[in-house]
mmCIF file of C-alpha atoms in Angstrom:
data_model
loop_
_atom_site.group_PDB
_atom_site.id
_atom_site.type_symbol
_atom_site.label_atom_id
_atom_site.label_comp_id
_atom_site.label_asym_id
_atom_site.label_seq_id
_atom_site.Cartn_x
_atom_site.Cartn_y
_atom_site.Cartn_z
ATOM 1 C CA UNK B 1 -55.323 -26.437 24.313
ATOM 2 C CA UNK B 2 -52.549 -25.308 21.938
ATOM 3 C CA UNK B 3 -53.049 -25.770 18.248
ATOM 4 C CA UNK B 4 -50.052 -28.032 17.608
ATOM 5 C CA UNK B 5 -50.204 -27.427 13.858
ATOM 6 C CA UNK B 6 -50.136 -23.645 14.319
ATOM 7 C CA UNK B 7 -47.225 -23.863 16.769
ATOM 8 C CA UNK B 8 -45.287 -26.022 14.312
ATOM 9 C CA UNK B 9 -45.907 -23.548 11.475
ATOM 10 C CA UNK B 10 -44.733 -20.634 13.646
ATOM 11 C CA UNK B 11 -41.587 -22.511 14.624
ATOM 12 C CA UNK B 12 -40.793 -23.290 10.989
ATOM 13 C CA UNK B 13 -41.422 -19.657 10.053
ATOM 14 C CA UNK B 14 -38.946 -18.450 12.699
ATOM 15 C CA UNK B 15 -36.279 -21.018 11.754
ATOM 16 C CA UNK B 16 -34.255 -18.912 9.323
ATOM 17 C CA UNK B 17 -30.858 -19.363 7.730
ATOM 18 C CA UNK B 18 -28.555 -16.447 7.007
ATOM 19 C CA UNK B 19 -25.915 -15.715 4.417
ATOM 20 C CA UNK B 20 -22.230 -15.667 5.360
ATOM 21 C CA UNK B 21 -21.583 -13.198 2.528
ATOM 22 C CA UNK B 22 -23.994 -10.740 0.981
ATOM 23 C CA UNK B 23 -24.954 -12.185 -2.449
ATOM 24 C CA UNK B 24 -25.654 -8.688 -3.774
ATOM 25 C CA UNK B 25 -22.552 -6.661 -2.810
ATOM 26 C CA UNK B 26 -20.178 -9.378 -1.523
ATOM 27 C CA UNK B 27 -19.766 -7.891 1.973
ATOM 28 C CA UNK B 28 -18.479 -10.204 4.729
ATOM 29 C CA UNK B 29 -21.300 -10.619 7.265
ATOM 30 C CA UNK B 30 -19.230 -11.452 10.321
ATOM 31 C CA UNK B 31 -22.225 -11.578 12.690
ATOM 32 C CA UNK B 32 -24.141 -13.857 10.288
ATOM 33 C CA UNK B 33 -27.469 -12.863 11.805
ATOM 34 C CA UNK B 34 -28.534 -9.896 9.716
ATOM 35 C CA UNK B 35 -32.009 -9.651 8.211
ATOM 36 C CA UNK B 36 -30.726 -6.931 5.871
ATOM 37 C CA UNK B 37 -27.193 -6.286 4.570
ATOM 38 C CA UNK B 38 -25.759 -3.309 6.527
ATOM 39 C CA UNK B 39 -23.799 -2.289 3.425
ATOM 40 C CA UNK B 40 -26.340 -2.394 0.557
ATOM 41 C CA UNK B 41 -29.688 -2.869 2.355
ATOM 42 C CA UNK B 42 -30.798 -6.057 0.556
ATOM 43 C CA UNK B 43 -32.784 -8.769 2.368
ATOM 44 C CA UNK B 44 -30.574 -11.619 3.531
ATOM 45 C CA UNK B 45 -33.007 -14.264 4.813
ATOM 46 C CA UNK B 46 -32.527 -17.281 2.582
ATOM 47 C CA UNK B 47 -36.202 -18.213 2.584
ATOM 48 C CA UNK B 48 -37.091 -14.775 1.194
ATOM 49 C CA UNK B 49 -34.504 -14.485 -1.564
ATOM 50 C CA UNK B 50 -34.505 -18.057 -2.838
ATOM 51 C CA UNK B 51 -33.561 -21.489 -1.668
ATOM 52 C CA UNK B 52 -29.906 -22.314 -1.118
ATOM 53 C CA UNK B 53 -28.574 -25.741 -0.102
ATOM 54 C CA UNK B 54 -27.513 -25.773 3.550
ATOM 55 C CA UNK B 55 -23.902 -26.711 2.785
ATOM 56 C CA UNK B 56 -23.476 -24.780 -0.447
ATOM 57 C CA UNK B 57 -19.907 -23.470 -0.862
ATOM 58 C CA UNK B 58 -19.357 -19.748 -1.331
ATOM 59 C CA UNK B 59 -17.686 -19.300 -4.717
ATOM 60 C CA UNK B 60 -14.432 -17.382 -5.137
ATOM 61 C CA UNK B 61 -16.272 -14.837 -7.275
ATOM 62 C CA UNK B 62 -18.570 -13.944 -4.354
ATOM 63 C CA UNK B 63 -15.866 -13.731 -1.669
ATOM 64 C CA UNK B 64 -15.024 -10.150 -0.621
ATOM 65 C CA UNK B 65 -11.318 -9.590 -1.296
ATOM 66 C CA UNK B 66 -9.843 -6.316 -0.066
ATOM 67 C CA UNK B 67 -6.290 -7.252 0.973
ATOM 68 C CA UNK B 68 -3.662 -9.914 0.356
ATOM 69 C CA UNK B 69 -4.472 -11.253 3.830
ATOM 70 C CA UNK B 70 -7.981 -12.127 2.561
ATOM 71 C CA UNK B 71 -6.441 -14.253 -0.197
ATOM 72 C CA UNK B 72 -4.172 -16.048 2.258
ATOM 73 C CA UNK B 73 -7.063 -16.700 4.664
ATOM 74 C CA UNK B 74 -9.308 -18.128 1.930
ATOM 75 C CA UNK B 75 -6.398 -20.201 0.620
ATOM 76 C CA UNK B 76 -5.737 -21.728 4.046
ATOM 77 C CA UNK B 77 -9.451 -22.422 4.584
ATOM 78 C CA UNK B 78 -9.723 -24.018 1.149
ATOM 79 C CA UNK B 79 -6.744 -26.341 1.748
ATOM 80 C CA UNK B 80 -8.044 -27.357 5.169
ATOM 81 C CA UNK B 81 -11.558 -28.112 3.875
ATOM 82 C CA UNK B 82 -10.315 -30.147 0.906
ATOM 83 C CA UNK B 83 -7.999 -32.219 3.069
ATOM 84 C CA UNK B 84 -10.865 -32.985 5.430
ATOM 85 C CA UNK B 85 -12.725 -34.370 2.423
ATOM 86 C CA UNK B 86 -9.796 -36.683 1.725
ATOM 87 C CA UNK B 87 -9.027 -35.384 -1.776
ATOM 88 C CA UNK B 88 -5.634 -36.167 -3.368
ATOM 89 C CA UNK B 89 -2.931 -33.565 -2.686
ATOM 90 C CA UNK B 90 -2.289 -33.042 -6.412
ATOM 91 C CA UNK B 91 -5.949 -32.191 -7.025
ATOM 92 C CA UNK B 92 -5.978 -29.872 -4.013
ATOM 93 C CA UNK B 93 -2.899 -27.988 -5.265
ATOM 94 C CA UNK B 94 -4.422 -27.531 -8.734
ATOM 95 C CA UNK B 95 -7.759 -26.291 -7.377
ATOM 96 C CA UNK B 96 -6.028 -24.064 -4.808
ATOM 97 C CA UNK B 97 -3.930 -22.459 -7.564
ATOM 98 C CA UNK B 98 -7.071 -21.683 -9.570
ATOM 99 C CA UNK B 99 -8.692 -20.216 -6.462
ATOM 100 C CA UNK B 100 -5.709 -17.901 -5.817
ATOM 101 C CA UNK B 101 -5.755 -16.631 -9.411
ATOM 102 C CA UNK B 102 -9.482 -15.876 -9.172
ATOM 103 C CA UNK B 103 -9.074 -14.091 -5.852
ATOM 104 C CA UNK B 104 -6.158 -12.011 -7.191
ATOM 105 C CA UNK B 105 -8.402 -10.818 -10.028
ATOM 106 C CA UNK B 106 -11.021 -9.894 -7.417
ATOM 107 C CA UNK B 107 -8.381 -7.942 -5.503
ATOM 108 C CA UNK B 108 -7.429 -6.012 -8.656
ATOM 109 C CA UNK B 109 -11.071 -5.038 -9.177
ATOM 110 C CA UNK B 110 -11.396 -3.908 -5.543
ATOM 111 C CA UNK B 111 -8.263 -1.725 -5.658
ATOM 112 C CA UNK B 112 -9.332 -0.128 -8.933
ATOM 113 C CA UNK B 113 -12.717 0.680 -7.415
ATOM 114 C CA UNK B 114 -11.321 2.053 -4.142
ATOM 115 C CA UNK B 115 -8.754 4.217 -5.928
ATOM 116 C CA UNK B 116 -11.565 6.039 -7.726
ATOM 117 C CA UNK B 117 -13.317 7.037 -4.500
ATOM 118 C CA UNK B 118 -12.832 10.517 -3.137
ATOM 119 C CA UNK B 119 -11.745 11.068 0.446
ATOM 120 C CA UNK B 120 -11.053 14.166 2.517
ATOM 121 C CA UNK B 121 -8.642 15.582 3.469
ATOM 122 C CA UNK B 122 -6.364 15.039 0.469
ATOM 123 C CA UNK B 123 -3.288 12.909 1.067
ATOM 124 C CA UNK B 124 -0.897 15.659 0.046
ATOM 125 C CA UNK B 125 -1.929 17.863 2.954
ATOM 126 C CA UNK B 126 0.661 17.791 5.762
ATOM 127 C CA UNK B 127 -0.641 17.052 9.254
ATOM 128 C CA UNK B 128 -0.944 19.956 11.617
ATOM 129 C CA UNK B 129 2.057 20.999 13.681
ATOM 130 C CA UNK B 130 2.916 18.642 16.550
ATOM 131 C CA UNK B 131 0.586 15.969 15.184
ATOM 132 C CA UNK B 132 1.307 12.537 16.577
ATOM 133 C CA UNK B 133 0.233 9.169 15.196
ATOM 134 C CA UNK B 134 -0.347 5.923 17.071
ATOM 135 C CA UNK B 135 0.093 3.776 13.952
ATOM 136 C CA UNK B 136 1.549 3.892 10.482
ATOM 137 C CA UNK B 137 1.172 2.319 7.040
ATOM 138 C CA UNK B 138 3.936 1.594 4.576
ATOM 139 C CA UNK B 139 3.663 1.550 0.781
ATOM 140 C CA UNK B 140 6.354 -0.243 -1.210
ATOM 141 C CA UNK B 141 6.932 1.612 -4.485
ATOM 142 C CA UNK B 142 9.860 -0.316 -6.000
ATOM 143 C CA UNK B 143 12.433 -2.979 -5.110
ATOM 144 C CA UNK B 144 14.806 -4.883 -7.365
ATOM 145 C CA UNK B 145 15.741 -7.388 -4.636
ATOM 146 C CA UNK B 146 12.366 -8.913 -3.841
ATOM 147 C CA UNK B 147 13.577 -12.391 -2.956
ATOM 148 C CA UNK B 148 15.957 -11.232 -0.229
ATOM 149 C CA UNK B 149 13.436 -8.629 0.959
ATOM 150 C CA UNK B 150 10.808 -11.362 1.347
ATOM 151 C CA UNK B 151 13.228 -13.382 3.469
ATOM 152 C CA UNK B 152 13.905 -10.410 5.721
ATOM 153 C CA UNK B 153 10.213 -9.589 6.132
ATOM 154 C CA UNK B 154 9.383 -13.200 6.914
ATOM 155 C CA UNK B 155 11.485 -12.836 10.072
ATOM 156 C CA UNK B 156 9.805 -9.571 11.069
ATOM 157 C CA UNK B 157 6.152 -9.984 10.102
ATOM 158 C CA UNK B 158 3.586 -12.449 11.395
ATOM 159 C CA UNK B 159 2.939 -13.635 7.852
ATOM 160 C CA UNK B 160 3.905 -16.678 5.853
ATOM 161 C CA UNK B 161 6.459 -16.485 3.062
ATOM 162 C CA UNK B 162 3.608 -17.166 0.626
ATOM 163 C CA UNK B 163 1.658 -14.144 1.892
ATOM 164 C CA UNK B 164 4.719 -11.881 1.664
ATOM 165 C CA UNK B 165 5.413 -13.017 -1.889
ATOM 166 C CA UNK B 166 1.835 -12.215 -2.852
ATOM 167 C CA UNK B 167 2.208 -8.736 -1.405
ATOM 168 C CA UNK B 168 5.510 -8.106 -3.199
ATOM 169 C CA UNK B 169 3.972 -9.243 -6.488
ATOM 170 C CA UNK B 170 1.647 -6.265 -6.201
ATOM 171 C CA UNK B 171 4.301 -3.523 -6.163
ATOM 172 C CA UNK B 172 3.437 -0.725 -5.840
ATOM 173 C CA UNK B 173 1.224 -1.701 -2.940
ATOM 174 C CA UNK B 174 0.460 -1.392 0.751
ATOM 175 C CA UNK B 175 2.750 -3.782 2.634
ATOM 176 C CA UNK B 176 2.115 -2.594 6.215
ATOM 177 C CA UNK B 177 -1.334 -1.282 7.150
ATOM 178 C CA UNK B 178 -1.972 0.665 10.361
ATOM 179 C CA UNK B 179 0.681 -1.149 12.394
ATOM 180 C CA UNK B 180 1.872 -0.119 15.858
ATOM 181 C CA UNK B 181 4.769 2.320 15.864
ATOM 182 C CA UNK B 182 6.797 -0.127 17.997
ATOM 183 C CA UNK B 183 7.334 -2.299 14.909
ATOM 184 C CA UNK B 184 8.587 0.533 12.720
ATOM 185 C CA UNK B 185 12.369 0.785 13.386
ATOM 186 C CA UNK B 186 13.140 -2.863 12.634
ATOM 187 C CA UNK B 187 10.959 -2.933 9.516
ATOM 188 C CA UNK B 188 12.381 0.275 8.087
ATOM 189 C CA UNK B 189 15.889 -1.114 8.480
ATOM 190 C CA UNK B 190 14.849 -4.255 6.610
ATOM 191 C CA UNK B 191 13.448 -2.283 3.677
ATOM 192 C CA UNK B 192 16.434 0.031 3.501
ATOM 193 C CA UNK B 193 18.885 -2.865 3.640
ATOM 194 C CA UNK B 194 17.364 -4.090 0.371
ATOM 195 C CA UNK B 195 17.376 -0.556 -1.165
ATOM 196 C CA UNK B 196 13.590 -0.523 -1.399
ATOM 197 C CA UNK B 197 11.690 2.637 -2.303
ATOM 198 C CA UNK B 198 9.072 3.147 0.393
ATOM 199 C CA UNK B 199 6.553 5.737 1.526
ATOM 200 C CA UNK B 200 5.365 5.951 5.137
ATOM 201 C CA UNK B 201 1.975 7.376 6.080
ATOM 202 C CA UNK B 202 1.144 8.176 9.687
ATOM 203 C CA UNK B 203 -2.351 7.605 11.062
ATOM 204 C CA UNK B 204 -5.254 7.231 8.658
ATOM 205 C CA UNK B 205 -4.250 6.031 5.204
ATOM 206 C CA UNK B 206 -6.256 7.809 2.531
ATOM 207 C CA UNK B 207 -6.623 6.291 -0.933
ATOM 208 C CA UNK B 208 -7.379 9.432 -2.915
ATOM 209 C CA UNK B 209 -4.352 8.875 -5.086
ATOM 210 C CA UNK B 210 -5.326 9.609 -8.692
ATOM 211 C CA UNK B 211 -2.587 11.465 -10.545
ATOM 212 C CA UNK B 212 -4.964 14.234 -11.592
ATOM 213 C CA UNK B 213 -5.651 15.104 -7.946
ATOM 214 C CA UNK B 214 -2.172 14.455 -6.581
ATOM 215 C CA UNK B 215 -0.068 16.403 -9.079
ATOM 216 C CA UNK B 216 -0.129 20.233 -8.833
ATOM 217 C CA UNK B 217 -1.335 21.976 -12.006
ATOM 218 C CA UNK B 218 -1.966 18.599 -13.584
ATOM 219 C CA UNK B 219 -4.204 20.004 -16.339
ATOM 220 C CA UNK B 220 -1.403 22.329 -17.412
ATOM 221 C CA UNK B 221 0.931 19.425 -18.166
ATOM 222 C CA UNK B 222 1.395 18.271 -21.742
ATOM 223 C CA UNK B 223 -0.937 15.520 -23.016
ATOM 224 C CA UNK B 224 2.089 13.201 -23.094
ATOM 225 C CA UNK B 225 2.805 13.709 -19.388
ATOM 226 C CA UNK B 226 -0.845 13.535 -18.386
ATOM 227 C CA UNK B 227 -1.338 10.236 -20.187
ATOM 228 C CA UNK B 228 1.761 8.680 -18.612
ATOM 229 C CA UNK B 229 0.866 9.757 -15.090
ATOM 230 C CA UNK B 230 -2.718 8.514 -15.346
ATOM 231 C CA UNK B 231 -1.640 5.182 -16.856
ATOM 232 C CA UNK B 232 0.678 4.419 -13.931
ATOM 233 C CA UNK B 233 -0.671 2.313 -11.012
ATOM 234 C CA UNK B 234 -2.708 4.395 -8.586
ATOM 235 C CA UNK B 235 -0.690 3.175 -5.592
ATOM 236 C CA UNK B 236 2.466 4.696 -7.065
ATOM 237 C CA UNK B 237 1.237 8.147 -5.979
ATOM 238 C CA UNK B 238 -0.112 7.068 -2.600
ATOM 239 C CA UNK B 239 1.281 8.872 0.442
ATOM 240 C CA UNK B 240 3.636 11.375 -1.243
ATOM 241 C CA UNK B 241 3.252 15.126 -1.688
ATOM 242 C CA UNK B 242 4.231 15.997 -5.254
ATOM 243 C CA UNK B 243 5.765 19.351 -6.125
ATOM 244 C CA UNK B 244 6.688 19.359 -9.816
ATOM 245 C CA UNK B 245 6.568 17.219 -12.976
ATOM 246 C CA UNK B 246 8.654 17.819 -16.109
ATOM 247 C CA UNK B 247 9.514 15.862 -19.233
ATOM 248 C CA UNK B 248 12.948 14.207 -19.308
ATOM 249 C CA UNK B 249 14.963 11.399 -20.865
ATOM 250 C CA UNK B 250 16.591 8.711 -18.717
ATOM 251 C CA UNK B 251 20.107 8.413 -20.109
ATOM 252 C CA UNK B 252 20.562 4.734 -19.250
ATOM 253 C CA UNK B 253 17.125 3.639 -20.442
ATOM 254 C CA UNK B 254 17.111 5.933 -23.468
ATOM 255 C CA UNK B 255 13.416 6.512 -22.805
ATOM 256 C CA UNK B 256 11.428 9.729 -22.621
ATOM 257 C CA UNK B 257 9.089 10.037 -19.673
ATOM 258 C CA UNK B 258 7.732 12.021 -16.730
ATOM 259 C CA UNK B 259 10.152 13.090 -13.977
ATOM 260 C CA UNK B 260 8.238 13.885 -10.760
ATOM 261 C CA UNK B 261 9.621 15.417 -7.553
ATOM 262 C CA UNK B 262 7.866 14.521 -4.291
ATOM 263 C CA UNK B 263 8.680 15.067 -0.637
ATOM 264 C CA UNK B 264 10.103 11.527 -0.366
ATOM 265 C CA UNK B 265 11.493 10.467 -3.740
ATOM 266 C CA UNK B 266 12.252 11.272 -7.365
ATOM 267 C CA UNK B 267 9.981 9.340 -9.749
ATOM 268 C CA UNK B 268 10.605 8.563 -13.423
ATOM 269 C CA UNK B 269 7.613 7.089 -15.303
ATOM 270 C CA UNK B 270 8.046 5.926 -18.886
ATOM 271 C CA UNK B 271 7.262 3.390 -21.613
ATOM 272 C CA UNK B 272 9.972 1.405 -23.356
ATOM 273 C CA UNK B 273 7.837 1.290 -26.518
ATOM 274 C CA UNK B 274 4.922 3.425 -27.606
ATOM 275 C CA UNK B 275 2.419 0.622 -27.051
ATOM 276 C CA UNK B 276 4.226 -0.972 -24.106
ATOM 277 C CA UNK B 277 3.184 -1.015 -20.447
ATOM 278 C CA UNK B 278 4.038 1.832 -18.099
ATOM 279 C CA UNK B 279 7.299 1.343 -16.174
ATOM 280 C CA UNK B 280 8.766 3.377 -13.341
ATOM 281 C CA UNK B 281 11.888 3.823 -11.281
ATOM 282 C CA UNK B 282 11.959 5.499 -7.885
ATOM 283 C CA UNK B 283 14.982 7.177 -6.300
ATOM 284 C CA UNK B 284 14.369 7.490 -2.561
ATOM 285 C CA UNK B 285 16.124 10.464 -1.000
ATOM 286 C CA UNK B 286 17.686 8.345 1.751
ATOM 287 C CA UNK B 287 19.864 6.781 -0.975
ATOM 288 C CA UNK B 288 20.976 10.084 -2.542
ATOM 289 C CA UNK B 289 24.505 11.243 -1.733
ATOM 290 C CA UNK B 290 24.614 14.246 -4.067
ATOM 291 C CA UNK B 291 23.037 15.806 -7.137
ATOM 292 C CA UNK B 292 24.493 18.046 -9.800
ATOM 293 C CA UNK B 293 23.329 19.788 -12.939
ATOM 294 C CA UNK B 294 25.082 20.608 -16.187
ATOM 295 C CA UNK B 295 23.870 23.693 -18.082
ATOM 296 C CA UNK B 296 26.947 24.164 -20.270
ATOM 297 C CA UNK B 297 26.352 21.055 -22.338
ATOM 298 C CA UNK B 298 23.632 20.025 -24.745
ATOM 299 C CA UNK B 299 21.343 18.573 -23.658
ATOM 300 C CA UNK B 300 21.060 19.861 -20.082
ATOM 301 C CA UNK B 301 21.531 17.078 -17.533
ATOM 302 C CA UNK B 302 20.722 16.196 -13.933
ATOM 303 C CA UNK B 303 23.029 13.662 -12.261
ATOM 304 C CA UNK B 304 22.157 11.724 -9.093
ATOM 305 C CA UNK B 305 24.917 9.994 -7.099
ATOM 306 C CA UNK B 306 24.009 7.253 -4.596
ATOM 307 C CA UNK B 307 25.287 6.707 -1.058
ATOM 308 C CA UNK B 308 25.501 2.923 -1.203
ATOM 309 C CA UNK B 309 26.975 2.390 -4.674
ATOM 310 C CA UNK B 310 29.208 4.022 -7.263
ATOM 311 C CA UNK B 311 26.378 4.051 -9.792
ATOM 312 C CA UNK B 312 24.963 7.246 -11.226
ATOM 313 C CA UNK B 313 21.586 8.121 -12.700
ATOM 314 C CA UNK B 314 21.404 10.860 -15.311
ATOM 315 C CA UNK B 315 18.331 12.661 -16.656
ATOM 316 C CA UNK B 316 18.510 14.714 -19.847
ATOM 317 C CA UNK B 317 16.325 17.718 -20.644
ATOM 318 C CA UNK B 318 15.305 19.336 -23.920
ATOM 319 C CA UNK B 319 15.060 22.686 -22.189
ATOM 320 C CA UNK B 320 17.411 24.387 -19.725
ATOM 321 C CA UNK B 321 14.275 25.989 -18.293
ATOM 322 C CA UNK B 322 12.855 22.637 -17.167
ATOM 323 C CA UNK B 323 16.114 21.758 -15.408
ATOM 324 C CA UNK B 324 16.317 25.189 -13.775
ATOM 325 C CA UNK B 325 12.756 24.829 -12.478
ATOM 326 C CA UNK B 326 13.272 21.292 -11.188
ATOM 327 C CA UNK B 327 16.711 21.510 -9.567
ATOM 328 C CA UNK B 328 16.008 23.916 -6.663
ATOM 329 C CA UNK B 329 12.761 22.088 -5.876
ATOM 330 C CA UNK B 330 14.623 18.763 -5.777
ATOM 331 C CA UNK B 331 17.433 20.146 -3.611
ATOM 332 C CA UNK B 332 14.934 21.596 -1.151
ATOM 333 C CA UNK B 333 13.062 18.275 -0.927
ATOM 334 C CA UNK B 334 16.287 16.316 -0.319
ATOM 335 C CA UNK B 335 17.597 18.768 2.273
ATOM 336 C CA UNK B 336 14.270 18.739 4.112
ATOM 337 C CA UNK B 337 14.850 15.042 4.754
ATOM 338 C CA UNK B 338 13.921 12.328 2.321
ATOM 339 C CA UNK B 339 12.906 10.174 5.244
ATOM 340 C CA UNK B 340 10.846 12.501 7.328
ATOM 341 C CA UNK B 341 9.659 10.586 10.361
ATOM 342 C CA UNK B 342 10.789 10.675 13.986
ATOM 343 C CA UNK B 343 9.657 8.438 16.839
ATOM 344 C CA UNK B 344 8.699 9.878 20.192
ATOM 345 C CA UNK B 345 8.955 7.422 23.081
ATOM 346 C CA UNK B 346 7.564 8.225 26.502
ATOM 347 C CA UNK B 347 7.220 6.449 29.814
ATOM 348 C CA UNK B 348 4.010 6.936 31.779
ATOM 349 C CA UNK B 349 5.712 5.741 34.954
ATOM 350 C CA UNK B 350 8.788 7.980 35.306
ATOM 351 C CA UNK B 351 7.956 10.630 32.692
ATOM 352 C CA UNK B 352 11.073 10.080 30.538
ATOM 353 C CA UNK B 353 10.574 11.356 26.970
ATOM 354 C CA UNK B 354 12.882 11.052 23.949
ATOM 355 C CA UNK B 355 12.625 11.891 20.262
ATOM 356 C CA UNK B 356 14.756 9.836 17.865
ATOM 357 C CA UNK B 357 15.229 9.271 14.170
ATOM 358 C CA UNK B 358 13.578 6.085 13.001
ATOM 359 C CA UNK B 359 16.840 4.563 11.753
ATOM 360 C CA UNK B 360 18.536 4.847 15.146
ATOM 361 C CA UNK B 361 15.520 4.665 17.456
ATOM 362 C CA UNK B 362 15.675 2.505 20.588
ATOM 363 C CA UNK B 363 13.677 -0.666 19.842
ATOM 364 C CA UNK B 364 13.339 -2.146 23.336
ATOM 365 C CA UNK B 365 9.979 -2.452 25.100
ATOM 366 C CA UNK B 366 11.136 -1.257 28.525
ATOM 367 C CA UNK B 367 12.011 2.292 29.605
ATOM 368 C CA UNK B 368 15.762 2.916 29.833
ATOM 369 C CA UNK B 369 15.241 4.715 33.180
ATOM 370 C CA UNK B 370 12.723 2.594 35.109
ATOM 371 C CA UNK B 371 12.158 -0.456 32.902
ATOM 372 C CA UNK B 372 8.378 0.015 32.571
ATOM 373 C CA UNK B 373 6.661 -0.416 29.212
ATOM 374 C CA UNK B 374 7.089 2.481 26.780
ATOM 375 C CA UNK B 375 4.550 4.242 24.604
ATOM 376 C CA UNK B 376 5.555 5.358 21.102
ATOM 377 C CA UNK B 377 4.143 7.911 18.689
ATOM 378 C CA UNK B 378 5.109 8.873 15.152
ATOM 379 C CA UNK B 379 5.833 12.555 14.472
ATOM 380 C CA UNK B 380 6.935 14.483 11.387
ATOM 381 C CA UNK B 381 10.372 16.062 11.698
ATOM 382 C CA UNK B 382 9.435 18.753 9.156
ATOM 383 C CA UNK B 383 6.740 20.103 11.451
#
């Protein structure tokens, strides 16, 4: 005969509930059947860490938020759940707005934490010769036409207008993460049409982007330059290889700041007032028509002329030496190709292979020779 009482106790002992999110580190437990958190090692059986009501809601503070997509997903879930409860729309909108603000603060904390981690290899190392990438990420550094850019991206991305606006509010930030190369030509055209400053990273996107590690000879810069560079958002440096930083004055802004030359753009970081927030402007090389320098006037000046407008940008220098050091480095970076990526398309059926600039790359899915589906890879034209 079975001891019915013992069987019942064993059944109750084995009937365990599990957390959806780790209460210790906030990790998303997708499988929802862990005895221990795979990220921090803590026990996750509810009966062993304290009682929790069966239908208890996970608070916004405990939700893991790593990307804007997480915010959008939680927002949609929140709206759906509240409507199922029959709450008034006005109350739902108010509570949903508070939830979004809380989650955005969580996202800020996550990005600050991730940016401090150290990865290898460093982002400013160029990939080996003939390296090819199956996917790419895109970082938006600056854009003065966000509204029209959001409208363009809404047509290209599988995201809502709300999600795109959230992403653009976080400039500089990662807008495209590890997407297929097939999507690249159309998206690049959309960003360029709105004169956006962008950086493309092929393959794995590293986040080791502190100014001290990204800028060559950083410790040899003046305290003024070091402080400005470190105070700027970490994502501003993400993806570029920086060559030189000097002190300069933006003629139009009448502000002194740090002028940095990278492989993809010319950065000017400054403060409008001594105690004000850090601001920046980014001149992507694809927009530059010509540069010139003036050494016969005081102060020495660098002038940048744009392709798509009659406007000019002028930088003034206290020292002719700083201008003489910067100018050849800038010219070399521009001539090497401010937009450095090519797309290689190949057909596994007929063997047709082509290499094209991103701006003019063929965007169709089928091979131009046999019509079969194409494969695309991203390559660096400077290799």
